[in-house]
């Protein structure tokens, strides 16, 4: 599968978690990604262990806590945090 096909497969998922959404919505890259996906009709789930609501929706402490699971995950964190998320 080439990159274009991989991207299409990823974007075909309708439930996407965004790990690393910030409590400060004006500066967070993850926040912008979350808003853009939501505006495109995706069901998005912010993940931040220090928040219960972000960008007007429920926030989860980890990907495994999202009811019903997700089809894709976008990780917007420091490398050492990203490694822990992938485990």
PDB file of C-alpha atoms in Angstrom:
ATOM      1  CA  UNK A   1       0.000   0.000   0.000  1.00  0.00           C
ATOM      2  CA  UNK A   2       1.490   3.353  -1.002  1.00  0.00           C
ATOM      3  CA  UNK A   3       1.278   6.580   1.020  1.00  0.00           C
ATOM      4  CA  UNK A   4      -1.761   7.865  -0.871  1.00  0.00           C
ATOM      5  CA  UNK A   5      -3.640   4.624  -0.201  1.00  0.00           C
ATOM      6  CA  UNK A   6      -2.584   4.632   3.460  1.00  0.00           C
ATOM      7  CA  UNK A   7      -3.787   8.218   3.853  1.00  0.00           C
ATOM      8  CA  UNK A   8      -7.119   7.394   2.217  1.00  0.00           C
ATOM      9  CA  UNK A   9      -7.562   4.358   4.490  1.00  0.00           C
ATOM     10  CA  UNK A  10      -6.782   6.467   7.561  1.00  0.00           C
ATOM     11  CA  UNK A  11      -9.218   9.197   6.539  1.00  0.00           C
ATOM     12  CA  UNK A  12     -11.913   6.606   5.811  1.00  0.00           C
ATOM     13  CA  UNK A  13     -12.128   5.999   9.553  1.00  0.00           C
ATOM     14  CA  UNK A  14     -14.919   8.080  11.085  1.00  0.00           C
ATOM     15  CA  UNK A  15     -13.974   7.783  14.786  1.00  0.00           C
ATOM     16  CA  UNK A  16     -10.600   9.379  15.474  1.00  0.00           C
ATOM     17  CA  UNK A  17      -8.825  10.068  18.773  1.00  0.00           C
ATOM     18  CA  UNK A  18      -6.504  13.058  19.019  1.00  0.00           C
ATOM     19  CA  UNK A  19      -3.923  12.523  21.766  1.00  0.00           C
ATOM     20  CA  UNK A  20      -2.286  15.690  23.039  1.00  0.00           C
ATOM     21  CA  UNK A  21      -5.171  18.151  22.853  1.00  0.00           C
ATOM     22  CA  UNK A  22      -4.250  21.099  25.059  1.00  0.00           C
ATOM     23  CA  UNK A  23      -6.275  22.724  27.822  1.00  0.00           C
ATOM     24  CA  UNK A  24      -5.238  26.015  26.177  1.00  0.00           C
ATOM     25  CA  UNK A  25      -7.241  25.804  22.968  1.00  0.00           C
ATOM     26  CA  UNK A  26      -5.640  28.868  21.398  1.00  0.00           C
ATOM     27  CA  UNK A  27      -2.142  27.364  21.239  1.00  0.00           C
ATOM     28  CA  UNK A  28      -2.553  23.625  20.867  1.00  0.00           C
ATOM     29  CA  UNK A  29      -1.745  21.968  17.546  1.00  0.00           C
ATOM     30  CA  UNK A  30      -3.876  19.023  18.618  1.00  0.00           C
ATOM     31  CA  UNK A  31      -6.792  21.380  19.200  1.00  0.00           C
ATOM     32  CA  UNK A  32      -6.581  22.658  15.635  1.00  0.00           C
ATOM     33  CA  UNK A  33      -6.480  19.115  14.284  1.00  0.00           C
ATOM     34  CA  UNK A  34      -9.461  18.138  16.438  1.00  0.00           C
ATOM     35  CA  UNK A  35     -11.502  21.140  15.240  1.00  0.00           C
ATOM     36  CA  UNK A  36     -10.605  20.548  11.578  1.00  0.00           C
ATOM     37  CA  UNK A  37     -11.625  16.892  11.740  1.00  0.00           C
ATOM     38  CA  UNK A  38     -14.845  17.728  13.595  1.00  0.00           C
ATOM     39  CA  UNK A  39     -15.660  20.388  10.976  1.00  0.00           C
ATOM     40  CA  UNK A  40     -15.224  17.721   8.277  1.00  0.00           C
ATOM     41  CA  UNK A  41     -17.784  15.460   9.978  1.00  0.00           C
ATOM     42  CA  UNK A  42     -15.515  13.067  11.857  1.00  0.00           C
ATOM     43  CA  UNK A  43     -16.447  11.870  15.339  1.00  0.00           C
ATOM     44  CA  UNK A  44     -13.415  13.018  17.308  1.00  0.00           C
ATOM     45  CA  UNK A  45     -12.263  12.247  20.829  1.00  0.00           C
ATOM     46  CA  UNK A  46      -9.733  14.445  22.626  1.00  0.00           C
ATOM     47  CA  UNK A  47      -7.292  12.591  24.879  1.00  0.00           C
ATOM     48  CA  UNK A  48      -5.624  14.395  27.778  1.00  0.00           C
ATOM     49  CA  UNK A  49      -5.267  12.769  31.219  1.00  0.00           C
ATOM     50  CA  UNK A  50      -5.567  16.160  32.923  1.00  0.00           C
ATOM     51  CA  UNK A  51      -8.949  17.224  31.504  1.00  0.00           C
ATOM     52  CA  UNK A  52     -12.550  15.994  31.438  1.00  0.00           C
ATOM     53  CA  UNK A  53     -13.838  18.324  28.683  1.00  0.00           C
ATOM     54  CA  UNK A  54     -11.957  20.027  25.864  1.00  0.00           C
ATOM     55  CA  UNK A  55     -13.242  21.869  22.818  1.00  0.00           C
ATOM     56  CA  UNK A  56     -16.790  21.361  24.110  1.00  0.00           C
ATOM     57  CA  UNK A  57     -16.703  17.563  24.175  1.00  0.00           C
ATOM     58  CA  UNK A  58     -15.849  14.844  26.682  1.00  0.00           C
ATOM     59  CA  UNK A  59     -12.117  14.272  27.042  1.00  0.00           C
ATOM     60  CA  UNK A  60     -10.593  10.921  27.911  1.00  0.00           C
ATOM     61  CA  UNK A  61      -7.495  10.085  29.966  1.00  0.00           C
ATOM     62  CA  UNK A  62      -6.277   7.512  27.412  1.00  0.00           C
ATOM     63  CA  UNK A  63      -7.347   5.940  24.125  1.00  0.00           C
ATOM     64  CA  UNK A  64      -8.525   2.767  25.871  1.00  0.00           C
ATOM     65  CA  UNK A  65     -11.115   4.765  27.830  1.00  0.00           C
ATOM     66  CA  UNK A  66     -13.037   5.894  24.738  1.00  0.00           C
ATOM     67  CA  UNK A  67     -16.405   4.070  24.654  1.00  0.00           C
ATOM     68  CA  UNK A  68     -16.717   1.938  21.531  1.00  0.00           C
ATOM     69  CA  UNK A  69     -13.071   2.470  20.601  1.00  0.00           C
ATOM     70  CA  UNK A  70     -11.754   4.371  17.598  1.00  0.00           C
ATOM     71  CA  UNK A  71     -10.537   3.462  14.143  1.00  0.00           C
ATOM     72  CA  UNK A  72      -7.581   5.837  14.101  1.00  0.00           C
ATOM     73  CA  UNK A  73      -5.373   7.839  16.459  1.00  0.00           C
ATOM     74  CA  UNK A  74      -3.439  11.043  15.851  1.00  0.00           C
ATOM     75  CA  UNK A  75      -0.653  11.605  18.387  1.00  0.00           C
ATOM     76  CA  UNK A  76       0.460  15.205  18.952  1.00  0.00           C
ATOM     77  CA  UNK A  77       2.805  14.889  21.936  1.00  0.00           C
ATOM     78  CA  UNK A  78       6.479  14.822  22.854  1.00  0.00           C
ATOM     79  CA  UNK A  79       8.254  11.666  21.592  1.00  0.00           C
ATOM     80  CA  UNK A  80       8.558  10.081  25.039  1.00  0.00           C
ATOM     81  CA  UNK A  81       4.816  10.521  25.603  1.00  0.00           C
ATOM     82  CA  UNK A  82       3.993   9.208  22.126  1.00  0.00           C
ATOM     83  CA  UNK A  83       5.864   5.989  22.845  1.00  0.00           C
ATOM     84  CA  UNK A  84       3.788   5.405  25.983  1.00  0.00           C
ATOM     85  CA  UNK A  85       0.567   6.087  24.044  1.00  0.00           C
ATOM     86  CA  UNK A  86       1.469   3.468  21.441  1.00  0.00           C
ATOM     87  CA  UNK A  87       1.954   0.808  24.110  1.00  0.00           C
TER      88      UNK A  87
END
